[in-house]
XYZ file of C-alpha atoms in Angstrom:
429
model
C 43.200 25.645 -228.216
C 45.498 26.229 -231.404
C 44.597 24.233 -234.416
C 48.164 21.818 -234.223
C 46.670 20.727 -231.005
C 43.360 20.255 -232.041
C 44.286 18.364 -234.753
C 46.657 16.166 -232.635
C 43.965 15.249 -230.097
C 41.343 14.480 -232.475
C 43.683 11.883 -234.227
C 44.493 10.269 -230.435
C 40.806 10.351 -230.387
C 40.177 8.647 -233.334
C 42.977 5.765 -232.493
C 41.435 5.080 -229.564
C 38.022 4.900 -230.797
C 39.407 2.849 -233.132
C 41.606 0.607 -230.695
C 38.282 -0.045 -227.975
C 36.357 -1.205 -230.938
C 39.166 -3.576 -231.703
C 39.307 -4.737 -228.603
C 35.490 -6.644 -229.345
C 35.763 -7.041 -232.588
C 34.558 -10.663 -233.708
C 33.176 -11.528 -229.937
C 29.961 -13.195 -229.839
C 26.670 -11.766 -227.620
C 27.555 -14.572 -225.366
C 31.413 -13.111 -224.875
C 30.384 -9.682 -225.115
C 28.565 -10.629 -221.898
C 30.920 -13.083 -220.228
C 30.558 -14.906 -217.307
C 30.149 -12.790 -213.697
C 33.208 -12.039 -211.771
C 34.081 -9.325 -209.602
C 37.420 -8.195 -211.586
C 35.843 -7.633 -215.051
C 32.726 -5.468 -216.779
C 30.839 -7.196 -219.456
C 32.884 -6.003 -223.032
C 29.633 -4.318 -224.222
C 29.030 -2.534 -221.095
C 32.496 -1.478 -220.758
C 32.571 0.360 -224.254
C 29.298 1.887 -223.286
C 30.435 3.330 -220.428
C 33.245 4.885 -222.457
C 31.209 6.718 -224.849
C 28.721 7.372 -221.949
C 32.006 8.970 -220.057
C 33.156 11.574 -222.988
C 29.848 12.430 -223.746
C 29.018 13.419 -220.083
C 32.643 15.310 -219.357
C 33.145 17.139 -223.239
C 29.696 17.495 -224.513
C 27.785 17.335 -221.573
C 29.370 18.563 -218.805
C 31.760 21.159 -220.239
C 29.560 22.008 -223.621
C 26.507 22.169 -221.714
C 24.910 19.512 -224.888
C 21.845 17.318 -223.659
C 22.285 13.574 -223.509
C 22.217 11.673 -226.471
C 20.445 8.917 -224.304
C 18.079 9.332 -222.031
C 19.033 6.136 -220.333
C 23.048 6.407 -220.500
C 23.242 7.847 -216.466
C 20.880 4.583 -215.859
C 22.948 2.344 -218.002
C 26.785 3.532 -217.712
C 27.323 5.677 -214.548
C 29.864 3.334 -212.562
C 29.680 5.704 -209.571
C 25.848 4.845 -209.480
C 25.126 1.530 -211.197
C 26.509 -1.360 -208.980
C 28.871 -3.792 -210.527
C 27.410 -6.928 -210.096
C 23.958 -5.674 -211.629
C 25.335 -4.860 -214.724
C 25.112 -8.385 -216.295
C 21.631 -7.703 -216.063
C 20.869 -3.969 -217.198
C 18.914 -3.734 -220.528
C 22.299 -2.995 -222.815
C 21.858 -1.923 -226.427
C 22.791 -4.678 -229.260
C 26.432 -4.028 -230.249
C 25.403 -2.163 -233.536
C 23.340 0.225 -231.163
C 26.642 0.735 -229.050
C 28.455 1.471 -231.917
C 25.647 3.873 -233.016
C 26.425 5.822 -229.499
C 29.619 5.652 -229.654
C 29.954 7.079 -233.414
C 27.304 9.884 -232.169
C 29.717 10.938 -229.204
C 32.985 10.909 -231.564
C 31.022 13.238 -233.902
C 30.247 15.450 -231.221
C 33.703 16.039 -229.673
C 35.067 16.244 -233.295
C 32.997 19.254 -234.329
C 34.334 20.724 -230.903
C 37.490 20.222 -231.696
C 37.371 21.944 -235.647
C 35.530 24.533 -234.372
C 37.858 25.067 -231.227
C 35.251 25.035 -228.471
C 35.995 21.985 -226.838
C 37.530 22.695 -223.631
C 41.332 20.581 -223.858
C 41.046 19.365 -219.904
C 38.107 17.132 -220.172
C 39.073 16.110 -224.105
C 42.497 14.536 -222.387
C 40.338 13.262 -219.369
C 38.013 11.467 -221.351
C 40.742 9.950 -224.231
C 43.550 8.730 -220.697
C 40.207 7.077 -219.478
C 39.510 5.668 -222.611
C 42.837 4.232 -223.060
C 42.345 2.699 -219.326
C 39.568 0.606 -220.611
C 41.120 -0.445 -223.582
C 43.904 -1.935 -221.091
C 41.495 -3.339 -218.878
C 39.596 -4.769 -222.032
C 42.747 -6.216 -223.217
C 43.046 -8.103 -219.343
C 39.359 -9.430 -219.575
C 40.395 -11.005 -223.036
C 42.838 -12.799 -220.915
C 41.065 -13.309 -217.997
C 38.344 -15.177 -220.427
C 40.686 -16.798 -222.403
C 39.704 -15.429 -225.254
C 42.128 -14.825 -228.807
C 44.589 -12.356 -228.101
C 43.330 -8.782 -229.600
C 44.505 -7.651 -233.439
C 44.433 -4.346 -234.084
C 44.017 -2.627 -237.459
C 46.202 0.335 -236.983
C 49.001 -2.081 -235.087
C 52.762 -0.121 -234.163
C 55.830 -1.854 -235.356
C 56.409 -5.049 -233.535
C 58.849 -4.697 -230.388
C 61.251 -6.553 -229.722
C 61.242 -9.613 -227.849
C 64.523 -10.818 -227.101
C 66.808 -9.217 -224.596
C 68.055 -12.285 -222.486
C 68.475 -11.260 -218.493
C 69.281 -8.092 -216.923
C 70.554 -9.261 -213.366
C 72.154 -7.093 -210.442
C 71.238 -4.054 -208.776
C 71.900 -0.529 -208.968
C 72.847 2.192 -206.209
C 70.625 4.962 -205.811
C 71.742 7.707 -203.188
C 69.830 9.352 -200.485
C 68.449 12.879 -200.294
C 65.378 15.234 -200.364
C 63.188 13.911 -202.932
C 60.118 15.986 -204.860
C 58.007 12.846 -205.120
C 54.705 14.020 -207.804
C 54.165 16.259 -210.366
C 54.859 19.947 -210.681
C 52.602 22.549 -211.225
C 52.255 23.517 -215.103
C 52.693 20.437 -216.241
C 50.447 19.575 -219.079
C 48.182 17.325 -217.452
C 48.596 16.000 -214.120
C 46.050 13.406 -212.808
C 44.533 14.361 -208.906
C 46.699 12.043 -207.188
C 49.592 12.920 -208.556
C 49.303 16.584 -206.745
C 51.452 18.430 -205.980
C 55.443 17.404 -205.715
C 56.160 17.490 -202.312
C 60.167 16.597 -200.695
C 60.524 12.757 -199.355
C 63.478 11.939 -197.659
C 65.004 8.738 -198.922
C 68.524 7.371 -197.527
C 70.424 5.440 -200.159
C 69.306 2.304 -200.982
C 69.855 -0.881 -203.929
C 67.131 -1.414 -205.769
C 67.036 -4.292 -209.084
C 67.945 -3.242 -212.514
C 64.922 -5.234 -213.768
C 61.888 -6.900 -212.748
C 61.440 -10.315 -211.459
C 61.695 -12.742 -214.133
C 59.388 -15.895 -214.807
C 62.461 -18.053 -214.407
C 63.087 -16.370 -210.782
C 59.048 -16.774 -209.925
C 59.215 -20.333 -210.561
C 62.315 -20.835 -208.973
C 60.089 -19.817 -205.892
C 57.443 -22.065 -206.789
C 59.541 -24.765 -206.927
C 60.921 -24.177 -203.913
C 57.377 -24.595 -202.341
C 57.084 -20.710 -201.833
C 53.565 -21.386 -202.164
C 53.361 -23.683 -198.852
C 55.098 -21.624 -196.272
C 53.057 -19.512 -194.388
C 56.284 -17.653 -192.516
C 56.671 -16.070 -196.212
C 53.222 -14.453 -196.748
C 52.395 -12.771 -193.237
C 48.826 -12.961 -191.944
C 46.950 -11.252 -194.215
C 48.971 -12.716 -197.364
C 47.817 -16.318 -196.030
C 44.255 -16.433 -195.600
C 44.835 -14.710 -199.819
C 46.361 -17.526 -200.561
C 44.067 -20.263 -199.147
C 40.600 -19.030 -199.876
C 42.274 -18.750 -203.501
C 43.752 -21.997 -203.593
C 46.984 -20.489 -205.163
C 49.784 -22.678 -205.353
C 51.712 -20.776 -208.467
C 50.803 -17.626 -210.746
C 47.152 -17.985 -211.540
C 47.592 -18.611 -215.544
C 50.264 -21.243 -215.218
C 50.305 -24.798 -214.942
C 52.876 -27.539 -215.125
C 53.127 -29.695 -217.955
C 54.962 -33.025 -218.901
C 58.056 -30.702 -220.677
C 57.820 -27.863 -217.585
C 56.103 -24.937 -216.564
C 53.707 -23.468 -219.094
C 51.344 -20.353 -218.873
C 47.974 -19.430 -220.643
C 48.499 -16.404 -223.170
C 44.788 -15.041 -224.122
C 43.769 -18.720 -225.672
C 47.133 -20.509 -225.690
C 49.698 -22.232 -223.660
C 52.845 -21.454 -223.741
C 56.263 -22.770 -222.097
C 57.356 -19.737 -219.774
C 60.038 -17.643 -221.047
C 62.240 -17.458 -218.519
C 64.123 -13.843 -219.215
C 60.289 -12.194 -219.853
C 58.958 -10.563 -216.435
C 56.861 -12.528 -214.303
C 52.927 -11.038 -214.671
C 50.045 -11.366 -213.302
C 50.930 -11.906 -210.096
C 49.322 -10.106 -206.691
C 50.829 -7.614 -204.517
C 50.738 -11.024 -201.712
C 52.286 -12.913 -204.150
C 55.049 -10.273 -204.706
C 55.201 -9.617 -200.833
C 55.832 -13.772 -200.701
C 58.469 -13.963 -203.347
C 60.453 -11.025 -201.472
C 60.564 -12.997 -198.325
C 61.859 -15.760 -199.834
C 64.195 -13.913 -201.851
C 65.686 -11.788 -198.965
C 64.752 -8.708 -200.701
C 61.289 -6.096 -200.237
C 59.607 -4.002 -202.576
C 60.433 -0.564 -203.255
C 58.221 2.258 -201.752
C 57.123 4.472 -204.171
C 59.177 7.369 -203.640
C 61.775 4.865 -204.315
C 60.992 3.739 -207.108
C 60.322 6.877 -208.426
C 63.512 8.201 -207.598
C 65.177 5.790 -209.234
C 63.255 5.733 -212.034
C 63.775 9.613 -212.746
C 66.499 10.837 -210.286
C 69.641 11.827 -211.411
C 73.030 11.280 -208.955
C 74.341 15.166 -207.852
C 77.260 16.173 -206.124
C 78.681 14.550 -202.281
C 76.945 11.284 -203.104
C 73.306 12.337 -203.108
C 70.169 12.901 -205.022
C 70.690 16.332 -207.323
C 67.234 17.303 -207.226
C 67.049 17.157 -210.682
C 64.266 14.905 -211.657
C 63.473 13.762 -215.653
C 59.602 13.326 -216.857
C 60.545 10.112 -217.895
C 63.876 7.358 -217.174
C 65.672 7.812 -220.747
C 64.891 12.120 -219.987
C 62.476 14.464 -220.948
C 61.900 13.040 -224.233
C 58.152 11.494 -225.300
C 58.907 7.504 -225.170
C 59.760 5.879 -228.702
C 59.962 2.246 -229.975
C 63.364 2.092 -228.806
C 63.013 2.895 -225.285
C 59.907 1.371 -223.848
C 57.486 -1.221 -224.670
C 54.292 0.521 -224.881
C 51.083 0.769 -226.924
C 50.428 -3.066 -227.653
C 53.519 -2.980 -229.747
C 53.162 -6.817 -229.430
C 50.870 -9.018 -227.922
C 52.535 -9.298 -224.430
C 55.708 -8.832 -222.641
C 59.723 -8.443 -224.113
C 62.983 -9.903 -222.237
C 63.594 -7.783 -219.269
C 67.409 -7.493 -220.838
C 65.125 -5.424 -224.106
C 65.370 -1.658 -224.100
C 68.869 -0.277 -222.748
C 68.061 2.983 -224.758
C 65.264 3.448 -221.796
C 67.742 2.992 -218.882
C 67.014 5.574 -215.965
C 70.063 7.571 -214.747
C 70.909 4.983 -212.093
C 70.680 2.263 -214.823
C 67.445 0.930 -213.788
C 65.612 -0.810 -217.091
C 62.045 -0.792 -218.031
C 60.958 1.266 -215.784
C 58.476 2.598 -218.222
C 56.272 -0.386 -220.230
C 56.243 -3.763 -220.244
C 54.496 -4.850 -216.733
C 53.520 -2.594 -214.134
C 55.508 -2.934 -211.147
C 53.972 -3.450 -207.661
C 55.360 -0.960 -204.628
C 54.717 -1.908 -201.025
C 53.180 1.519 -200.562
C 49.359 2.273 -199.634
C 47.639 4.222 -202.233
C 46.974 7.309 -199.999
C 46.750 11.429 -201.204
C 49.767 13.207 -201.272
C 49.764 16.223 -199.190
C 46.738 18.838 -199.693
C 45.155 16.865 -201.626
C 42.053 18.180 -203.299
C 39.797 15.743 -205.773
C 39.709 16.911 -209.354
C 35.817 17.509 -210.918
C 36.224 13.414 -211.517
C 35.815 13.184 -208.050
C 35.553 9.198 -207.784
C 38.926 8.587 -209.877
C 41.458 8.705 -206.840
C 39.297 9.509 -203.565
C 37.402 6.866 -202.896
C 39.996 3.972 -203.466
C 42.278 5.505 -200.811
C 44.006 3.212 -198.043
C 42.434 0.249 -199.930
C 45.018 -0.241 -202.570
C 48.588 -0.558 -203.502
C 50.349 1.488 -205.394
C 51.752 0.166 -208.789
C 54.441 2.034 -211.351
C 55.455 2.530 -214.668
C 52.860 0.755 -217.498
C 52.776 -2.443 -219.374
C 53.262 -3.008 -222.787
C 49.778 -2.419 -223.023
C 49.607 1.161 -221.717
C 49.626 4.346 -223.955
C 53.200 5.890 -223.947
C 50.437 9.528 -224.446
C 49.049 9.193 -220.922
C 51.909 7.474 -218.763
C 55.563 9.117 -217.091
C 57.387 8.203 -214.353
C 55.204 10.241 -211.998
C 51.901 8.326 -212.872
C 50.582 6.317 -209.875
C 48.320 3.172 -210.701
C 46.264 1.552 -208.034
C 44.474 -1.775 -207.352
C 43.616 -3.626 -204.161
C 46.375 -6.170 -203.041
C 44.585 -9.455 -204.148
C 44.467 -8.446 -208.071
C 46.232 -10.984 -210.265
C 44.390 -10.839 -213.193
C 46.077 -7.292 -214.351
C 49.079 -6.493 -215.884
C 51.543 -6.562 -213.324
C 54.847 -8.000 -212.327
C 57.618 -6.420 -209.811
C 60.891 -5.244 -209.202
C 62.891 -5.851 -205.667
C 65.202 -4.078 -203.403
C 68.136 -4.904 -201.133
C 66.760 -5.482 -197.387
């Protein structure tokens, strides 16, 4: 590893430390616990089971180190240590967390000055870092408890943007759908780019906007059954939904829960938190479907070639190959929540699709299945075992490092999820 990289990764690694601390900073024992549910960790196990992860992949694992714990594989394995028992593990005081944690960083510092640490496993362990920092970000929600502040905070982005209605055209062809080979880091299920025929097709410049979503509320969306199919039903009854699980409706109009506050909805801000049933519903309604992946990928980094189809060209991310900047995405917390869907032109794919990258992850109506030859990665629970049981999602949230995502990143959660950070775009039938 040269010494510009090292010293690049160990500043990512020191933000992120940084950032995951922030993220329970000021919670009491009670909320460092939380109530049980089925859709979040406990804060203080959750930041264990970070440090417990980069110790066991850098120093462990690829350094050959012992454990620094002798009860972290009892404590923090998720592969191992069933969720719902983990309210009830013995967890070490947040001061002894922090001790762990601190212990670990030191560790995979030294590593890095001395260049032994091996650069795979250093980027493994820092994306899955950043996951958790994401996901603690959605139990502060989920809890309702103060939105995050974080001491190393990105310039603001902006919020206004107004609407960004209408479709674009993108033309048919053979598709590489994936990542290439040699690319710097390339999560298992993202291997290997393989051709996908697509025939043309109109897909939304911009996601679905709260005003749209609650123009299908009001509507009674919520009470037909003809718009949610079988499966999408008995969802929505044993839930109880009847609109997007953080809003309600107040004497002035709709408002929705941000962290610990109501708000009245912006109506030119993407709709979030809202399931892939609840997406499937709105479609219906609307006339319109979800993209399939390969879709949405290939509008999101296609370019147009000659005779009306696909060039085969394909751009790491919308804007091109460029790393993502303030003025092309919403990424990295820059803000507490979402911008106008009308924000960010400077990001616009080749086909004029917006946002594409940041701001809310965006629902597909594909399964989350391996791409052909398939072979798990030495994390072999990341991808594998969540096959056929999810839905794909693309392209961040405002919340997700613009270091770890690219228009070829697939996210993945099972079609009942509402609590993350995810909204949707739509295509023409």
């Amino acid at each position: 590893m040269v010494a510009a990289d090292a010293r690049r990764l160990s500043e990512w690694l020191l933000e992120a430390r940084g950032r995951l601390l922030d993220l329970v900073e000021g919670l009491s024992p009670e909320a460092l616990l939380g109530p049980r549910l089925d859709i979040v960790n406990p804060p203080l196990w959750e930041i264990g089971h970070v440090g417990w992860f980069q110790e066991g992949w850098v120093l462990r694992h690829a350094a050959g180190r012992p454990p620094l714990r002798q009860d972290g594989d009892s404590l923090y394995d998720s592969s191992a240590v069933a969720h719902h028992t983990r309210w009830n593990l013995p967890l070490p005081s947040i001061d002894e967390t922090r001790a762990f944690l601190s212990a670990v960083e030191e560790g995979v510092q030294a590593l890095l000055a001395d260049g032994r640490a091996e650069r795979y496993f250093v980027l493994l362990s820092l994306f899955h870092e950043d996951m958790h920092c994401e996901a603690l970000g959605y139990t502060r929600q989920t809890h309702g408890y103060a939105a995050p502040r974080f001491r190393a905070a990105d310039p603001p982005a902006p919020a206004d943007g107004g609407p960004c209605p209408g479709d674009v055209s993108v033309p048919g062809g053979t598709f590489l759908l994936g990542s290439d080979r040699g690319e710097d880091f390339v999560f298992d299920n993202e291997k290997w780019s393989h051709p996908v025929e697509l025939a043309p097709f109109a897909i939304a410049r911009a996601p679905v906007t709260q005003g749209h979503f609650r123009d299908f509320v009001e509507a009674g969306g919520y009470r037909r059954p003809d718009l949610w199919g079988e499966e999408g039903w008995r969802w929505r009854e044993a839930a109880g939904a009847e609109h997007p699980v953080y809003w309600r409706r107040a004497v002035a109009g709709w408002e929705r829960r941000h962290f610990d506050r109501w708000l009245a909805l912006e109506p030119h801000r993407p709709v979030i938190h809202v399931c892939w049933h609840e997406a499937q519903a709105f479609c219906r309604w609307a006339g319109r479907r979800l993209p399939t992946e390969a879709e949405w990928e290939a509008a999101a980094r296609g370019e147009p070639g000659p005779g009306g189809r696909l060039s085969g060209r394909r751009r790491r991310h919308p804007w091109g190959d460029e790393p993502p900047s303030p003025e092309r995405a919403h990424l990295d917390w820059r803000g507490p929540g979402c911008a106008d869907v009308g924000a960010y032109p400077a990001g616009d794919s080749a086909f004029g699709c917006r946002q594409m990258l940041g701001n809310v992850w965006e629902w597909t109506g594909s399964d989350f299945l391996p791409y052909p030859g398939f072979a798990a990665d030495p994390y072999r629970d990341y991808s594998q075992p969540w096959f056929g049981t999810h839905k794909v999602l693309r392209g961040g949230c405002f919340a997700t490092r613009s270091r770890m995502v690219h228009a070829a990143y697939r996210n993945f959660y099972t079609p009942d999820r509402r609590d993350v950070l995810a909204g949707f775009r739509t295509c023409a039938p």
